[in-house]
Amino acid sequence: MRLPFSLRSIASAAFAFAGASCHHAAAPAPRVASADGFVVVDAMVFDGERFRAGNVYVRGGSIEGFVDAAPPGTPVIDAKGQTLLPGLIDGHTHIGTTTDHLERFVTFGVTTVVDLFGPPEIIARLRADERTKESARRAALVGAGNLATAPKGHGTEYGVPIPTLEEPGEARAFVAARRAEGSELLKIVFDTSTNDVGGQSNAMPTLRADTARELAKEAHAQGLTVAVHTGGCGDIAEAASLGADVIAHGCALPDDDPLPKTLAARGVYLNPTLAVQLRPCGLEYWIPMVRDAEIARRLTGEERERLGKDRHDHDVACSSGRLRLVREAAKAGVKLIAGPDSPNRRIPIGASLLAELDLFAQAGVPIEQVLASATSHPASAYRIAGRGRIAKGMRADLLLVEGDARTSVRALWHTRSVWRNGALAYTAPR
């Protein structure tokens, strides 16, 4: 699915300034946990798969595990009435050229982002200081770098030269070149659609099935996860047969379509990007967020104004099939990945991931699967080691929110504290 609002501004600026140093927004240095760490007590804990009550002990940037009581002298954080989760993972975004976006992600509880198409030079630079003290206030980055697309295909329309290919015989060298650039996964464009979700014509060349299949084969041989950008439901089904690990974008699923069972049988993850796909459908999912004081203060004035006016007639036919895909996929056992494809259609970073989770819940997905879609599922799909779960030995990327997330995913709108590598990265003003 190609979107009328593109990444042109981000892509062109990113490549144009790839040689420039990244700008770091001013922010106070994070408070690093002491050598003895800290214990979060009396929280309801979502460990990445299920809920459990308990106290979580953090030391040296890692999770020591669940404990009955804090070790003597260890600082205690009273979290009664709150929920502790792994730091959220945004499974589909495009970060642009500066660290500003990564710092904003953290304020919404997002500690890792997966960039599914961006300049490899920028991605490499941002990842280079991942373990520095300064990076604690920014979301960590996992990047695809350049995508695999046909000449004049999706990704080439932004006015910036990128590598392309056509034949299966080019796949091995193409994948090797992406790995040499530092790509941590391969994104393949396989999109035969002729109209975008808003109904506008946008037909573009795409890779042939044999080339896409060979790319997936080579990526797996070279140790890379494969995400496939798709158009309609037919593209999704074929991409699953070609070797996709992750489907990037959903479709309007007809009644009784076997696609969810097909994805489940092949063990393919689904990233439906509902927040961006449903925006032209008139489903006013942004209105409650803009009216929520804690969300609103983390949006820019321009975002609040734009989203607050984002009202038009709800086209049920536009939204129902896309919500049906998510609901039926979850029922079939497909693992969902939350990642709204921000900032396409000008949806705001960070907040749009929370909107995506809310839409999953509205579609009828059980709460534990909703939360797993932004924690353990993307961590597993993209092989993000040490993240997405609360367990002994995992990295201490954590999110503490007000309220009980078992009863409403909107508890995640009310961030209290965010930690990166055990360092306090963000605390909500009281």
mmCIF file of C-alpha atoms in Angstrom, residues 2 35 124 138 189 219 312 354 381 383:
data_model
loop_
_atom_site.group_PDB
_atom_site.id
_atom_site.type_symbol
_atom_site.label_atom_id
_atom_site.label_comp_id
_atom_site.label_asym_id
_atom_site.label_seq_id
_atom_site.Cartn_x
_atom_site.Cartn_y
_atom_site.Cartn_z
ATOM 1 C CA ARG A 2 1.410 3.352 -1.040
ATOM 2 C CA ALA A 35 25.302 0.206 41.218
ATOM 3 C CA ALA A 124 24.619 3.822 11.315
ATOM 4 C CA ARG A 138 16.573 8.330 23.138
ATOM 5 C CA VAL A 189 8.553 -4.049 -1.987
ATOM 6 C CA ALA A 219 18.337 -12.529 3.110
ATOM 7 C CA HIS A 312 -15.094 13.678 8.425
ATOM 8 C CA LEU A 354 -0.523 4.210 21.203
ATOM 9 C CA ALA A 381 10.286 -11.029 14.633
ATOM 10 C CA ARG A 383 15.601 -10.560 16.484
#
